[in-house]
Amino acid sequence: MCNRYQPGERTRIEDHFSAERLREYNEGPPTVHPKEPGWIVRLADGEMVLEQMTWGFPVVLRGKQGQPLKPKPVNNARFDKLGAFWKRWAVQPGNRCLIPTSRYAEAVGTPGKMTETWLSLKKEPLFAWAGLWQPSDEWGDCYTGVMTDNAPELAHIHDRSPVVLLPDQWQTWLTASLDDLYQFDRPFPADAMQIKATPDLWARPKMKGNEQ
């Protein structure tokens, strides 16, 4: 489960996606964790626009006495649940987005000693991570990233990975029917990925993300 990623520089994102900001925003954190602001690209009136939203759909859990707890961010959406839990958003092209990503991290190793391993594309400084977005009462506009099976060669890092979309696939993700999206439910080739293992300990962020 991806719980941190780096979007890259805003100006590079604007150029790469030919997207126009709808309004002025703060730059946001260079490394995004669940419930923090990150960039998304979506279609508005047929044009690519860049917006800043909260990473994670708010899901309200219940305590032992049935009392509502503080919402937790569900920042990863399983592809095999797009036709079930996520269908009300996935079926609507207007609720789909692209998440600009330069690289993402996974925790590797034994519990308590896990370190950061970063993954990116070898030939592209940025890529689009398939996403969904919605307005929420709790956090305003928010988004979640869609996950699929990882390449077998990278399963030792994690069994799932972000759905990577290349430029000629963006319009399909943003406009096609739900049935047409399943072509993207496949591992991205391992030989196209750049892997950077680091000795940096995986410090758990204060707000832990969730997958659904």
Tab-separated table of C-alpha atoms in Angstrom:
chain	number	residue	atom	x	y	z
A	1	MET	CA	0.000	0.000	0.000
A	2	CYS	CA	1.447	3.338	-1.049
A	3	ASN	CA	1.390	5.771	1.892
A	4	ARG	CA	3.770	8.431	0.576
A	5	TYR	CA	4.757	9.817	-2.781
A	6	GLN	CA	6.349	12.892	-4.349
A	7	PRO	CA	4.419	14.867	-6.977
A	8	GLY	CA	7.386	16.801	-8.361
A	9	GLU	CA	7.622	20.525	-9.030
A	10	ARG	CA	4.369	22.323	-9.798
A	11	THR	CA	5.667	24.055	-12.932
A	12	ARG	CA	6.920	20.733	-14.301
A	13	ILE	CA	3.507	19.192	-13.570
A	14	GLU	CA	1.746	22.020	-15.438
A	15	ASP	CA	4.009	21.548	-18.453
A	16	HIS	CA	3.888	17.741	-18.449
A	17	PHE	CA	0.104	17.561	-18.307
A	18	SER	CA	-0.597	20.807	-20.202
A	19	ALA	CA	-2.843	21.682	-17.273
A	20	GLU	CA	-3.941	25.090	-16.069
A	21	ARG	CA	-4.423	25.910	-12.385
A	22	LEU	CA	-8.003	26.870	-11.562
A	23	ARG	CA	-6.807	29.110	-8.724
A	24	GLU	CA	-3.729	29.942	-6.662
A	25	TYR	CA	-2.568	27.339	-4.127
A	26	ASN	CA	0.266	26.923	-1.673
A	27	GLU	CA	3.011	24.673	-3.008
A	28	GLY	CA	2.072	21.849	-0.647
A	29	PRO	CA	4.500	19.317	0.865
A	30	PRO	CA	7.247	17.834	-1.355
A	31	THR	CA	6.387	14.386	0.051
A	32	VAL	CA	2.649	13.761	0.415
A	33	HIS	CA	1.215	11.574	3.188
A	34	PRO	CA	-2.447	10.632	3.762
A	35	LYS	CA	-4.659	13.579	4.733
A	36	GLU	CA	-2.132	16.053	3.307
A	37	PRO	CA	-2.658	18.228	0.213
A	38	GLY	CA	-1.481	16.970	-3.165
A	39	TRP	CA	-1.957	17.836	-6.829
A	40	ILE	CA	-4.491	16.218	-9.153
A	41	VAL	CA	-5.290	16.782	-12.823
A	42	ARG	CA	-8.831	16.379	-14.130
A	43	LEU	CA	-10.978	17.434	-17.067
A	44	ALA	CA	-13.156	20.544	-16.713
A	45	ASP	CA	-15.122	21.664	-19.785
A	46	GLY	CA	-12.851	19.502	-21.910
A	47	GLU	CA	-9.631	21.075	-20.637
A	48	MET	CA	-6.970	19.697	-18.313
A	49	VAL	CA	-6.962	21.582	-15.006
A	50	LEU	CA	-4.663	21.329	-12.007
A	51	GLU	CA	-6.081	21.427	-8.489
A	52	GLN	CA	-4.899	20.745	-4.961
A	53	MET	CA	-6.950	18.343	-2.824
A	54	THR	CA	-6.607	16.232	0.323
A	55	TRP	CA	-5.146	12.755	-0.192
A	56	GLY	CA	-7.652	10.217	1.109
A	57	PHE	CA	-11.422	9.770	1.101
A	58	PRO	CA	-12.758	10.282	4.655
A	59	VAL	CA	-14.252	7.086	6.077
A	60	VAL	CA	-15.960	7.320	9.472
A	61	LEU	CA	-15.477	4.234	11.633
A	62	ARG	CA	-17.460	3.335	14.756
A	63	GLY	CA	-16.192	2.746	18.274
A	64	LYS	CA	-17.106	-0.153	20.587
A	65	GLN	CA	-20.261	1.654	21.710
A	66	GLY	CA	-21.215	2.545	18.157
A	67	GLN	CA	-20.012	6.109	18.491
A	68	PRO	CA	-18.548	7.757	15.366
A	69	LEU	CA	-14.775	8.132	15.450
A	70	LYS	CA	-12.638	10.670	13.644
A	71	PRO	CA	-12.607	9.940	9.893
A	72	LYS	CA	-9.595	8.089	8.522
A	73	PRO	CA	-8.186	8.730	5.042
A	74	VAL	CA	-8.641	5.885	2.564
A	75	ASN	CA	-5.849	6.873	0.212
A	76	ASN	CA	-5.658	3.678	-1.889
A	77	ALA	CA	-8.513	2.120	-3.909
A	78	ARG	CA	-8.175	-1.490	-5.024
A	79	PHE	CA	-8.845	-1.939	-8.744
A	80	ASP	CA	-10.788	-5.140	-8.104
A	81	LYS	CA	-13.276	-3.073	-6.072
A	82	LEU	CA	-13.949	-0.376	-8.670
A	83	GLY	CA	-17.148	-2.208	-9.607
A	84	ALA	CA	-18.233	-2.550	-5.971
A	85	PHE	CA	-17.172	-0.227	-3.122
A	86	TRP	CA	-15.778	2.424	-5.488
A	87	LYS	CA	-18.371	2.100	-8.255
A	88	ARG	CA	-20.352	5.276	-7.499
A	89	TRP	CA	-17.214	7.292	-8.261
A	90	ALA	CA	-15.454	5.063	-10.795
A	91	VAL	CA	-18.501	4.817	-13.060
A	92	GLN	CA	-18.592	8.613	-13.406
A	93	PRO	CA	-15.825	9.995	-15.662
A	94	GLY	CA	-16.162	13.331	-13.886
A	95	ASN	CA	-14.970	11.709	-10.650
A	96	ARG	CA	-11.748	10.363	-12.183
A	97	CYS	CA	-8.437	12.152	-12.093
A	98	LEU	CA	-4.717	11.819	-12.715
A	99	ILE	CA	-2.305	12.082	-9.787
A	100	PRO	CA	1.013	13.613	-10.909
A	101	THR	CA	3.794	11.482	-9.434
A	102	SER	CA	7.564	11.631	-9.727
A	103	ARG	CA	8.129	8.658	-7.406
A	104	TYR	CA	6.441	6.706	-4.606
A	105	ALA	CA	7.749	4.823	-1.584
A	106	GLU	CA	7.113	1.479	0.053
A	107	ALA	CA	8.294	0.122	3.403
A	108	VAL	CA	10.633	-2.839	2.974
A	109	GLY	CA	12.090	-5.121	5.628
A	110	THR	CA	11.132	-6.527	8.985
A	111	PRO	CA	8.651	-4.686	11.263
A	112	GLY	CA	10.397	-2.083	13.377
A	113	LYS	CA	13.342	-1.948	10.979
A	114	MET	CA	11.576	-1.151	7.707
A	115	THR	CA	13.332	1.235	5.337
A	116	GLU	CA	12.143	3.412	2.469
A	117	THR	CA	12.370	2.084	-1.066
A	118	TRP	CA	11.461	4.572	-3.803
A	119	LEU	CA	10.073	3.616	-7.209
A	120	SER	CA	9.869	5.755	-10.346
A	121	LEU	CA	9.850	5.343	-14.131
A	122	LYS	CA	13.217	5.022	-15.848
A	123	LYS	CA	12.350	7.110	-18.888
A	124	GLU	CA	9.890	9.669	-17.505
A	125	PRO	CA	10.437	12.349	-14.827
A	126	LEU	CA	6.701	12.249	-14.038
A	127	PHE	CA	3.851	9.837	-14.548
A	128	ALA	CA	0.119	9.820	-14.010
A	129	TRP	CA	-1.227	7.633	-11.221
A	130	ALA	CA	-4.872	6.754	-11.891
A	131	GLY	CA	-7.139	8.329	-9.281
A	132	LEU	CA	-10.665	9.127	-8.147
A	133	TRP	CA	-11.843	12.329	-6.489
A	134	GLN	CA	-14.910	13.654	-4.712
A	135	PRO	CA	-16.072	16.646	-2.659
A	136	SER	CA	-16.436	15.837	1.048
A	137	ASP	CA	-17.983	17.526	4.060
A	138	GLU	CA	-15.012	16.598	6.244
A	139	TRP	CA	-11.992	17.744	4.208
A	140	GLY	CA	-13.331	19.476	1.116
A	141	ASP	CA	-12.273	18.030	-2.252
A	142	CYS	CA	-10.226	14.850	-1.811
A	143	TYR	CA	-8.730	12.055	-3.906
A	144	THR	CA	-7.552	8.461	-3.711
A	145	GLY	CA	-5.074	6.491	-5.850
A	146	VAL	CA	-6.053	3.273	-7.636
A	147	MET	CA	-3.871	0.217	-6.996
A	148	THR	CA	-3.322	-2.946	-9.030
A	149	ASP	CA	-1.129	-6.058	-8.786
A	150	ASN	CA	2.597	-5.453	-8.799
A	151	ALA	CA	4.934	-7.088	-11.277
A	152	PRO	CA	6.078	-10.495	-9.937
A	153	GLU	CA	9.707	-9.311	-9.962
A	154	LEU	CA	8.751	-6.505	-7.532
A	155	ALA	CA	6.484	-8.503	-5.244
A	156	HIS	CA	9.205	-8.534	-2.563
A	157	ILE	CA	8.673	-4.770	-2.275
A	158	HIS	CA	4.865	-4.926	-2.217
A	159	ASP	CA	2.183	-7.074	-3.806
A	160	ARG	CA	0.384	-4.019	-5.244
A	161	SER	CA	1.449	-0.826	-6.977
A	162	PRO	CA	-0.130	2.377	-8.309
A	163	VAL	CA	-1.881	2.125	-11.680
A	164	VAL	CA	0.596	3.894	-13.988
A	165	LEU	CA	-0.961	5.653	-16.985
A	166	LEU	CA	1.115	6.780	-19.964
A	167	PRO	CA	0.145	9.971	-21.850
A	168	ASP	CA	-1.757	8.145	-24.603
A	169	GLN	CA	-3.902	6.492	-21.880
A	170	TRP	CA	-4.924	9.630	-19.976
A	171	GLN	CA	-8.008	10.422	-22.028
A	172	THR	CA	-9.272	6.855	-21.761
A	173	TRP	CA	-9.043	6.937	-17.970
A	174	LEU	CA	-10.748	10.324	-17.814
A	175	THR	CA	-13.550	9.703	-20.322
A	176	ALA	CA	-14.181	6.001	-21.056
A	177	SER	CA	-16.815	3.697	-19.594
A	178	LEU	CA	-16.023	1.731	-16.443
A	179	ASP	CA	-15.786	-1.497	-18.457
A	180	ASP	CA	-13.074	0.029	-20.651
A	181	LEU	CA	-10.919	0.866	-17.627
A	182	TYR	CA	-10.155	-2.760	-16.811
A	183	GLN	CA	-7.455	-2.788	-19.493
A	184	PHE	CA	-5.353	-0.908	-16.937
A	185	ASP	CA	-5.751	-3.556	-14.228
A	186	ARG	CA	-2.374	-5.146	-14.921
A	187	PRO	CA	1.166	-4.946	-13.532
A	188	PHE	CA	3.396	-2.257	-14.954
A	189	PRO	CA	6.558	-3.834	-16.444
A	190	ALA	CA	9.287	-4.195	-13.838
A	191	ASP	CA	12.038	-3.423	-16.361
A	192	ALA	CA	10.520	0.041	-16.876
A	193	MET	CA	10.843	0.891	-13.181
A	194	GLN	CA	13.739	2.524	-11.347
A	195	ILE	CA	14.212	1.117	-7.829
A	196	LYS	CA	16.101	3.056	-5.173
A	197	ALA	CA	16.479	1.277	-1.837
A	198	THR	CA	17.593	3.574	0.979
A	199	PRO	CA	18.822	3.058	4.558
A	200	ASP	CA	16.250	5.611	5.788
A	201	LEU	CA	13.953	4.142	8.398
A	202	TRP	CA	10.272	4.158	7.534
A	203	ALA	CA	8.923	6.659	10.058
A	204	ARG	CA	5.197	6.140	10.452
A	205	PRO	CA	3.259	9.370	9.746
A	206	LYS	CA	0.890	10.613	12.430
A	207	MET	CA	-2.136	9.890	10.245
A	208	LYS	CA	-1.955	6.346	8.919
A	209	GLY	CA	-3.573	5.783	5.546
A	210	ASN	CA	-5.941	2.988	4.598
A	211	GLU	CA	-6.758	0.877	1.566
A	212	GLN	CA	-10.225	-0.228	0.494
